[in-house]
C-alpha angles and dihedrals in degrees: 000000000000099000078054097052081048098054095042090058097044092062096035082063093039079060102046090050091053093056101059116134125218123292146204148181144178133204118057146306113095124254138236146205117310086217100262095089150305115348119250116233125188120174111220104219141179091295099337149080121216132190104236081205109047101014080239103159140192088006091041100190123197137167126203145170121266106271090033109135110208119217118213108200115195097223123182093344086130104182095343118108133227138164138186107242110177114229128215125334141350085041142177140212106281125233117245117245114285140199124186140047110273110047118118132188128207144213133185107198114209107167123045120255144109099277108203115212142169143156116286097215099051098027110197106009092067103043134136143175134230115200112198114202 
């Protein structure tokens, strides 16, 4: 009777961390893995984005796992603003606009798909792309 409870709740919460939405932050702290696979990091300059993990740039271009939470850093922007606005479909929350080094933004992907973002504030010029697998 007990190894049965066990197993029910084992697989109740097998179910419940399967079903997480995406998520995001701003602020400060880094962020890691969601636990599918390697993290994402793109840093948010003056007028660009750039793949922490390939250099890829305006497009920044990253893949990740399915569960995997990508961090967006603001890095050397000084007074200038930017934001992450996600682009088409499939799409994701946006981040807010943001001034000041230091602010991250966070994603947790949980469906496969190549997700289109840029800055709100400079369009085009700053853009990326996030390939789920």
């Amino acid at each position: 009777m007990r190894i049965g409870t066990a197993v029910i709740g084992l697989l109740a919460l097998a179910a419940l961390a399967g079903c997480t939405s995406p998520t995001y932050g701003g602020g400060g702290g880094g962020g890691g893995g969601g636990g599918g696979g390697p993290s994402g990091e793109i840093v948010v300059g003056n007028i660009l984005f750039k793949s922490a993990h390939n250099g890829s740039q305006n497009p920044a271009i990253d893949t990740v796992a399915v569960g995997s939470t990508v961090t967006w850093t603001w890095t050397s922007t000084g007074a200038v603003s930017h934001s992450v606005r996600s682009q088409g479909a499939p799409s994701f929350p946006s981040s807010p606009i943001e001034t000041g080094d230091g602010k991250t933004y966070l994603v947790t992907f949980t469906t496969p798909g190549s997700y289109s973002y840029d800055c709100a504030v400079h369009g085009a010029a700053m853009s990326g792309t996030i390939v789920v697998r």
